[in-house]
C-alpha cells in the first residue's frame, strides 16, 4: 500500500470531518449566542445552560481541524492562515469574548451581567461572520480579487443565518414553555434568509470559480451529482415543515429540525469537498503537494486512530449525561 | 514612525503567549489541588472541604475558560505569524501539537462539563473520575507543549534535507535533553502559583471577615505546598540551569551578564547591562560565585558572550527577567516557611493575631504569575536569535504582513487582554468577597433565601 498516497487522503478526510462537526456543534452554540439579545433575562440563563456543558468541547473541533491542517499540510496551513490573517484575528477575538462571557456573566456580579450578555452576543456574531468570510475566501482559492471578496462577503452574511437556525433547533431540544415557543418563532424567521443564502451560494459558487463549474456541469458527472442538491432541497423543505407543524413540535419531535440541519450541513460539505478535491487550496496546491513527510503523518496517524474513537466515545457519553431539557445549571 | 514588522510580529506573539500562560499556569496546578480537596471531602465527609472544592472549582472554571480561548489564539498564530516555522519544522512541531489536541484538549474540555455541572447527574465516583481526567488532561497538555518548546531549545532526533526538518527518532525528539528539566520546573511552578493563589485569596477573605473553617484549611494546604515546593523549585531550577549551560551557553552568559570568557567568574548580583559597551554598569559582584554555581568549581571556566558573536540574545531583558524570577523564588521560600510555621503552630485561625501573615499572603497572591512570566522571558528571549536553537533563525520564519496590519491587530489584542485581565482580577475579588454562607446551601435553599431577602428588602 502506498502510504504517501493514502495518508494525506486520510488526513484530508479527518480534517473535513472535524470542521463539519465544528460547524454543526459550535454552530448551535454561536447561534444561541446571537439569539441571546432577543430573550428575557431568565431565558438567557436557560439558553446558556443549554450549551454550558458542551461549548468548550464543541469549540475544540476547530482546533483539531486547524491542527490537522497544520500537522498534515503545513504548506497549505501557511498559505491559508497568512491569507486569512485579518478574519482569523477578528474571529479569535470574537471567540475569546464569547468564551469568557460564560463565566464572567454570572461571576463578575449582577451589575456587570448585562455587559457580559452583550459581549457574549457580540462575540458570537463576530466569530460567525468571520468564519463565513474565511469560508468564502477559501472556496474561491484565496485570490483576494473583487469577485471573490464579494463572494466572501455573501458567505459572511449567510453563515450566521445557518448558525441561528442550528441554535433555534437546539433550543427546541433543550427547552420548554415560552422559550420553546420563542425558539419556534426565531426558527421560522431565520429559515427564509438561510434558504435564500443557500440558493444564492449554490448559484454563485460555479459563477466565481470556473474550475468548480466544470466539475459540476459536465456530463456525465452532472447526472451523478444530482442527488446532492436534490437531497439538500428535500432536507430544507423538511426543516420548514418541522418548524411549522404544531403536531411535530408539541409531540416532542422538535429534534427532527436539528437532524434536517445536520443533513444540510453534511450535504454541503460533501459538495464542497467534491468541488475542491484534490486541491487543498483551490487551484494552488493539492493535498499531496502540501502534505508533511510520510513518517510524520504515520506517527500522528497511530495517535489519531486510537484517540479519535475515544474522543467520539466520551463526547457521546457527555451528551448522554446532559440529555433532556436544560435545567438551571449555574456557573455561579 | 515606521515599525519593524518582525519586531511587531514578535511583540504580538509575546503578548498572546504571555497572556495565555497566566491561566494554564493556574489550572495545571489548581486542578490537582481540587482533586485533593475532592478526596478530602469524599473520605472525611467534612463540609469544609466540600465547600473548598466548590468555591475553588468556580475559580478554576473561570481561569480555564481564559486559558482555552487564549490557547486557541496561539494555535492559529503559528500559522498567521510564523508560517516559515511550520513549513520548515512542521514535520516535528505538527505531530507534537497534534498529540496535544488528541490526548489533552478534548479530554479536559469534555469532562470539565461533568466536573462543573454534572454532580447531580452522575454518581459520586464518576464525578471524582471526571475531576481526575481534567487534571490528567491539563498535565498531558503541558507535557506535549513543553516537549515541543524544549525541542526548539535543544533539538535532537532530527535530520535536515533542503532546509526542512525530518524526524529520525521520535523518542529523541520528545525526550530531548532539556525536556525533563523544563517539565519539572514548569509543573512545579504551576503548583507554586496555585499555592500562593489559594493562600492569597483565602488571606484576603480572612482579612475581610468572610472566612469560615474552609478558608483556613485551604490556607494551610497552600502553606504546606509552598514550604515544600518552593525550596524544591530552587533545586530544580539549579539543575535546569546546568542543563542550559551545557546546551545553550549563550543564554547563561546573558542571564549572568558575563561578557568575556573567564575562570573564577564573579556573580553579578545587580547592575545595568550595556550591550553597546559590552559591560555591566554599577555591577555588584561576588567573586568566583558564578563559577561555583555554574560549574560547581571555584575556578571553573564560564563562557562569555564574546564567544557567540552575532548569535547572542538581547542581554538586558534576559539579565533582568532572571533576577526577577530568582528574587520571587527566594521570597516564596521565605514566605512559604513562615506561613507554614505560623499556620500549623497551634493551628491559629485568628485574623487578629495573624494580621501580618495575611497581609503578606494577599500581596503574594499573583507572585507565581510574575515569576513564571519572568522565567519564560529568560528562556524564550534567551533563545534568540534562534527559533530552533542553532538551526533556524526567528527572522527567517516570520510572515510577510505589513507593519500596519500587525500593529493594528497587536493594538486590538493588547486592549482586549488588558480588559480581560482587569475583569479577571476584579471578578476574583468579587467572588472572594461573597460571604461563605450562600455557597454551602443547595440551589433550592439558595433560591428560598434569595426570595426571603428580596421580601425583606421590599
mmCIF file of C-alpha atoms in Angstrom, chain B residues 51-295:
data_model
loop_
_atom_site.group_PDB
_atom_site.id
_atom_site.type_symbol
_atom_site.label_atom_id
_atom_site.label_comp_id
_atom_site.label_asym_id
_atom_site.label_seq_id
_atom_site.Cartn_x
_atom_site.Cartn_y
_atom_site.Cartn_z
ATOM 1 C CA UNK B 51 -17.069 23.991 50.398
ATOM 2 C CA UNK B 52 -13.407 24.497 49.493
ATOM 3 C CA UNK B 53 -13.866 22.305 46.440
ATOM 4 C CA UNK B 54 -16.935 24.131 45.156
ATOM 5 C CA UNK B 55 -15.501 27.554 45.836
ATOM 6 C CA UNK B 56 -12.266 26.808 44.005
ATOM 7 C CA UNK B 57 -13.859 24.888 41.169
ATOM 8 C CA UNK B 58 -15.568 28.134 40.164
ATOM 9 C CA UNK B 59 -12.276 29.988 40.044
ATOM 10 C CA UNK B 60 -10.793 27.033 38.180
ATOM 11 C CA UNK B 61 -13.584 27.206 35.589
ATOM 12 C CA UNK B 62 -13.054 30.917 35.040
ATOM 13 C CA UNK B 63 -9.283 30.503 34.698
ATOM 14 C CA UNK B 64 -9.778 27.521 32.436
ATOM 15 C CA UNK B 65 -12.080 29.461 30.100
ATOM 16 C CA UNK B 66 -9.491 32.225 29.761
ATOM 17 C CA UNK B 67 -6.795 29.642 29.100
ATOM 18 C CA UNK B 68 -8.878 27.891 26.438
ATOM 19 C CA UNK B 69 -9.780 30.975 24.429
ATOM 20 C CA UNK B 70 -6.285 32.434 24.537
ATOM 21 C CA UNK B 71 -4.857 28.995 23.694
ATOM 22 C CA UNK B 72 -6.969 28.769 20.557
ATOM 23 C CA UNK B 73 -5.427 32.077 19.521
ATOM 24 C CA UNK B 74 -1.996 30.522 19.962
ATOM 25 C CA UNK B 75 -2.811 27.561 17.747
ATOM 26 C CA UNK B 76 -3.749 29.908 14.927
ATOM 27 C CA UNK B 77 -0.819 32.250 15.382
ATOM 28 C CA UNK B 78 1.755 29.638 14.479
ATOM 29 C CA UNK B 79 0.312 29.944 11.000
ATOM 30 C CA UNK B 80 -0.642 33.604 10.853
ATOM 31 C CA UNK B 81 2.627 34.969 12.275
ATOM 32 C CA UNK B 82 5.269 32.260 11.787
ATOM 33 C CA UNK B 83 4.376 30.348 8.621
ATOM 34 C CA UNK B 84 8.066 29.646 7.942
ATOM 35 C CA UNK B 85 8.338 27.726 11.192
ATOM 36 C CA UNK B 86 5.594 25.314 10.181
ATOM 37 C CA UNK B 87 6.924 24.961 6.636
ATOM 38 C CA UNK B 88 10.397 24.104 7.900
ATOM 39 C CA UNK B 89 9.785 22.370 11.204
ATOM 40 C CA UNK B 90 6.189 21.211 10.634
ATOM 41 C CA UNK B 91 7.212 17.550 10.456
ATOM 42 C CA UNK B 92 8.273 17.777 14.085
ATOM 43 C CA UNK B 93 6.116 20.517 15.594
ATOM 44 C CA UNK B 94 2.923 19.318 13.886
ATOM 45 C CA UNK B 95 2.632 15.852 15.423
ATOM 46 C CA UNK B 96 3.569 17.134 18.904
ATOM 47 C CA UNK B 97 0.812 19.740 18.737
ATOM 48 C CA UNK B 98 -1.489 17.128 17.233
ATOM 49 C CA UNK B 99 -0.968 14.815 20.165
ATOM 50 C CA UNK B 100 -1.756 17.685 22.498
ATOM 51 C CA UNK B 101 -5.129 18.211 20.799
ATOM 52 C CA UNK B 102 -5.914 14.498 20.617
ATOM 53 C CA UNK B 103 -4.857 13.460 24.111
ATOM 54 C CA UNK B 104 -5.475 16.597 26.131
ATOM 55 C CA UNK B 105 -7.809 19.246 24.750
ATOM 56 C CA UNK B 106 -10.876 17.104 24.196
ATOM 57 C CA UNK B 107 -10.367 15.282 27.472
ATOM 58 C CA UNK B 108 -10.205 18.478 29.518
ATOM 59 C CA UNK B 109 -12.981 20.267 27.650
ATOM 60 C CA UNK B 110 -15.390 17.327 27.788
ATOM 61 C CA UNK B 111 -15.013 16.273 31.390
ATOM 62 C CA UNK B 112 -14.926 19.842 32.657
ATOM 63 C CA UNK B 113 -18.666 19.892 31.858
ATOM 64 C CA UNK B 114 -19.257 16.982 34.236
ATOM 65 C CA UNK B 115 -16.936 18.443 36.830
ATOM 66 C CA UNK B 116 -18.840 21.744 36.841
ATOM 67 C CA UNK B 117 -22.441 20.757 36.200
ATOM 68 C CA UNK B 118 -22.655 17.009 36.461
ATOM 69 C CA UNK B 119 -22.736 16.498 40.214
ATOM 70 C CA UNK B 120 -26.459 15.706 40.289
ATOM 71 C CA UNK B 121 -26.422 13.747 37.051
ATOM 72 C CA UNK B 122 -23.647 11.243 37.657
ATOM 73 C CA UNK B 123 -22.540 9.069 40.560
ATOM 74 C CA UNK B 124 -20.042 10.361 43.071
ATOM 75 C CA UNK B 125 -17.441 8.024 41.601
ATOM 76 C CA UNK B 126 -17.964 9.265 38.034
ATOM 77 C CA UNK B 127 -17.701 12.839 39.256
ATOM 78 C CA UNK B 128 -14.436 12.017 41.008
ATOM 79 C CA UNK B 129 -13.122 10.334 37.852
ATOM 80 C CA UNK B 130 -14.131 13.385 35.794
ATOM 81 C CA UNK B 131 -12.083 15.578 38.148
ATOM 82 C CA UNK B 132 -9.056 13.303 37.710
ATOM 83 C CA UNK B 133 -9.466 13.211 33.930
ATOM 84 C CA UNK B 134 -9.497 17.001 33.722
ATOM 85 C CA UNK B 135 -6.335 17.107 35.846
ATOM 86 C CA UNK B 136 -4.702 14.415 33.693
ATOM 87 C CA UNK B 137 -5.752 16.286 30.552
ATOM 88 C CA UNK B 138 -4.176 19.558 31.646
ATOM 89 C CA UNK B 139 -0.986 17.725 32.602
ATOM 90 C CA UNK B 140 -0.868 15.937 29.215
ATOM 91 C CA UNK B 141 -1.290 19.281 27.565
ATOM 92 C CA UNK B 142 1.700 20.647 29.476
ATOM 93 C CA UNK B 143 3.690 17.540 28.589
ATOM 94 C CA UNK B 144 3.313 17.917 24.811
ATOM 95 C CA UNK B 145 3.682 21.666 24.537
ATOM 96 C CA UNK B 146 6.734 21.675 26.808
ATOM 97 C CA UNK B 147 8.222 18.844 24.791
ATOM 98 C CA UNK B 148 7.895 20.957 21.651
ATOM 99 C CA UNK B 149 9.261 24.046 23.351
ATOM 100 C CA UNK B 150 12.193 22.075 24.749
ATOM 101 C CA UNK B 151 12.911 20.616 21.320
ATOM 102 C CA UNK B 152 13.128 24.169 19.975
ATOM 103 C CA UNK B 153 15.686 24.901 22.713
ATOM 104 C CA UNK B 154 17.666 21.664 22.491
ATOM 105 C CA UNK B 155 16.831 19.949 19.190
ATOM 106 C CA UNK B 156 17.713 16.267 18.854
ATOM 107 C CA UNK B 157 16.454 13.318 16.822
ATOM 108 C CA UNK B 158 16.108 15.188 13.503
ATOM 109 C CA UNK B 159 17.796 15.455 10.123
ATOM 110 C CA UNK B 160 17.619 18.393 7.714
ATOM 111 C CA UNK B 161 17.069 17.991 3.982
ATOM 112 C CA UNK B 162 16.940 21.115 1.848
ATOM 113 C CA UNK B 163 16.186 23.258 4.858
ATOM 114 C CA UNK B 164 13.271 21.081 6.042
ATOM 115 C CA UNK B 165 13.375 19.119 9.282
ATOM 116 C CA UNK B 166 12.621 15.403 9.250
ATOM 117 C CA UNK B 167 12.308 13.066 12.204
ATOM 118 C CA UNK B 168 14.984 10.471 12.843
ATOM 119 C CA UNK B 169 13.783 9.302 16.247
ATOM 120 C CA UNK B 170 10.541 10.324 17.926
ATOM 121 C CA UNK B 171 11.907 9.249 21.286
ATOM 122 C CA UNK B 172 14.828 11.655 20.956
ATOM 123 C CA UNK B 173 12.557 14.425 19.695
ATOM 124 C CA UNK B 174 10.079 14.107 22.557
ATOM 125 C CA UNK B 175 12.568 13.396 25.339
ATOM 126 C CA UNK B 176 15.144 15.920 24.154
ATOM 127 C CA UNK B 177 17.854 16.975 26.649
ATOM 128 C CA UNK B 178 16.146 19.995 28.239
ATOM 129 C CA UNK B 179 12.637 18.493 28.369
ATOM 130 C CA UNK B 180 12.722 16.677 31.738
ATOM 131 C CA UNK B 181 14.101 19.789 33.445
ATOM 132 C CA UNK B 182 11.672 22.181 31.794
ATOM 133 C CA UNK B 183 8.712 19.907 32.516
ATOM 134 C CA UNK B 184 9.638 19.539 36.185
ATOM 135 C CA UNK B 185 10.394 23.261 36.547
ATOM 136 C CA UNK B 186 7.119 24.365 34.917
ATOM 137 C CA UNK B 187 4.945 21.776 36.612
ATOM 138 C CA UNK B 188 6.325 22.744 39.985
ATOM 139 C CA UNK B 189 5.908 26.417 39.066
ATOM 140 C CA UNK B 190 2.220 25.756 38.386
ATOM 141 C CA UNK B 191 1.745 24.095 41.742
ATOM 142 C CA UNK B 192 3.517 27.006 43.450
ATOM 143 C CA UNK B 193 1.426 29.550 41.553
ATOM 144 C CA UNK B 194 -1.703 27.721 42.657
ATOM 145 C CA UNK B 195 -0.417 27.515 46.241
ATOM 146 C CA UNK B 196 0.132 31.271 46.504
ATOM 147 C CA UNK B 197 -3.154 31.983 44.720
ATOM 148 C CA UNK B 198 -5.206 29.897 47.137
ATOM 149 C CA UNK B 199 -3.344 31.314 50.118
ATOM 150 C CA UNK B 200 -3.671 34.870 48.828
ATOM 151 C CA UNK B 201 -7.395 34.716 48.140
ATOM 152 C CA UNK B 202 -8.013 32.943 51.462
ATOM 153 C CA UNK B 203 -5.960 35.533 53.311
ATOM 154 C CA UNK B 204 -7.934 38.257 51.630
ATOM 155 C CA UNK B 205 -11.172 36.606 52.721
ATOM 156 C CA UNK B 206 -9.897 36.228 56.247
ATOM 157 C CA UNK B 207 -8.941 39.905 56.449
ATOM 158 C CA UNK B 208 -12.398 40.847 55.207
ATOM 159 C CA UNK B 209 -14.009 38.602 57.818
ATOM 160 C CA UNK B 210 -15.805 36.422 55.242
ATOM 161 C CA UNK B 211 -13.808 33.348 56.209
ATOM 162 C CA UNK B 212 -15.034 30.035 57.500
ATOM 163 C CA UNK B 213 -13.235 26.840 58.537
ATOM 164 C CA UNK B 214 -12.643 26.076 54.846
ATOM 165 C CA UNK B 215 -10.682 29.292 54.347
ATOM 166 C CA UNK B 216 -8.067 28.318 56.921
ATOM 167 C CA UNK B 217 -7.908 24.717 55.753
ATOM 168 C CA UNK B 218 -7.206 25.957 52.221
ATOM 169 C CA UNK B 219 -4.605 28.375 53.520
ATOM 170 C CA UNK B 220 -2.820 25.581 55.380
ATOM 171 C CA UNK B 221 -2.871 23.407 52.265
ATOM 172 C CA UNK B 222 -1.245 26.231 50.331
ATOM 173 C CA UNK B 223 1.318 26.845 53.088
ATOM 174 C CA UNK B 224 2.346 23.204 53.165
ATOM 175 C CA UNK B 225 2.675 23.153 49.377
ATOM 176 C CA UNK B 226 4.737 26.352 49.355
ATOM 177 C CA UNK B 227 7.009 25.276 52.197
ATOM 178 C CA UNK B 228 7.919 22.053 50.385
ATOM 179 C CA UNK B 229 7.728 23.052 46.729
ATOM 180 C CA UNK B 230 9.458 26.452 46.847
ATOM 181 C CA UNK B 231 12.806 25.028 48.044
ATOM 182 C CA UNK B 232 12.326 22.125 45.653
ATOM 183 C CA UNK B 233 11.958 24.655 42.861
ATOM 184 C CA UNK B 234 15.306 26.234 43.747
ATOM 185 C CA UNK B 235 16.940 22.833 43.368
ATOM 186 C CA UNK B 236 15.144 22.008 40.080
ATOM 187 C CA UNK B 237 15.989 25.480 38.790
ATOM 188 C CA UNK B 238 19.658 24.887 39.520
ATOM 189 C CA UNK B 239 19.585 21.588 37.616
ATOM 190 C CA UNK B 240 17.756 23.259 34.754
ATOM 191 C CA UNK B 241 20.388 26.000 34.694
ATOM 192 C CA UNK B 242 23.231 23.471 34.494
ATOM 193 C CA UNK B 243 21.416 21.779 31.608
ATOM 194 C CA UNK B 244 21.109 25.128 29.846
ATOM 195 C CA UNK B 245 24.802 25.805 30.420
ATOM 196 C CA UNK B 246 25.590 22.574 28.620
ATOM 197 C CA UNK B 247 23.303 23.194 25.626
ATOM 198 C CA UNK B 248 22.741 26.948 25.391
ATOM 199 C CA UNK B 249 25.786 28.633 26.981
ATOM 200 C CA UNK B 250 24.971 31.979 25.313
ATOM 201 C CA UNK B 251 21.702 32.120 27.259
ATOM 202 C CA UNK B 252 23.538 31.555 30.544
ATOM 203 C CA UNK B 253 26.098 34.224 29.660
ATOM 204 C CA UNK B 254 23.241 36.688 29.075
ATOM 205 C CA UNK B 255 21.456 35.652 32.281
ATOM 206 C CA UNK B 256 24.617 36.214 34.318
ATOM 207 C CA UNK B 257 25.842 39.228 32.336
ATOM 208 C CA UNK B 258 29.206 37.587 31.589
ATOM 209 C CA UNK B 259 30.763 39.438 28.669
ATOM 210 C CA UNK B 260 34.149 37.705 28.417
ATOM 211 C CA UNK B 261 35.046 34.069 28.990
ATOM 212 C CA UNK B 262 36.831 33.744 32.307
ATOM 213 C CA UNK B 263 37.927 31.369 35.004
ATOM 214 C CA UNK B 264 36.680 32.011 38.506
ATOM 215 C CA UNK B 265 33.921 34.256 37.144
ATOM 216 C CA UNK B 266 32.213 36.543 39.677
ATOM 217 C CA UNK B 267 28.446 36.511 40.119
ATOM 218 C CA UNK B 268 26.811 39.816 39.252
ATOM 219 C CA UNK B 269 24.003 40.406 41.734
ATOM 220 C CA UNK B 270 22.789 43.673 40.233
ATOM 221 C CA UNK B 271 23.843 46.109 37.561
ATOM 222 C CA UNK B 272 22.857 47.625 34.257
ATOM 223 C CA UNK B 273 23.990 45.577 31.233
ATOM 224 C CA UNK B 274 25.063 47.728 28.286
ATOM 225 C CA UNK B 275 25.283 45.841 25.008
ATOM 226 C CA UNK B 276 26.969 48.673 23.116
ATOM 227 C CA UNK B 277 29.814 48.976 25.589
ATOM 228 C CA UNK B 278 29.762 45.232 26.372
ATOM 229 C CA UNK B 279 29.861 45.860 30.068
ATOM 230 C CA UNK B 280 27.589 45.918 33.086
ATOM 231 C CA UNK B 281 27.443 49.329 34.731
ATOM 232 C CA UNK B 282 27.397 49.700 38.516
ATOM 233 C CA UNK B 283 27.704 45.957 38.916
ATOM 234 C CA UNK B 284 27.685 44.470 42.381
ATOM 235 C CA UNK B 285 29.752 41.314 42.106
ATOM 236 C CA UNK B 286 30.575 38.369 44.346
ATOM 237 C CA UNK B 287 33.973 36.943 43.381
ATOM 238 C CA UNK B 288 34.094 33.407 41.941
ATOM 239 C CA UNK B 289 30.436 32.725 42.753
ATOM 240 C CA UNK B 290 29.262 32.378 39.117
ATOM 241 C CA UNK B 291 31.886 29.726 38.505
ATOM 242 C CA UNK B 292 30.923 27.969 41.697
ATOM 243 C CA UNK B 293 27.181 27.996 40.928
ATOM 244 C CA UNK B 294 27.504 27.064 37.271
ATOM 245 C CA UNK B 295 30.410 24.651 37.233
#
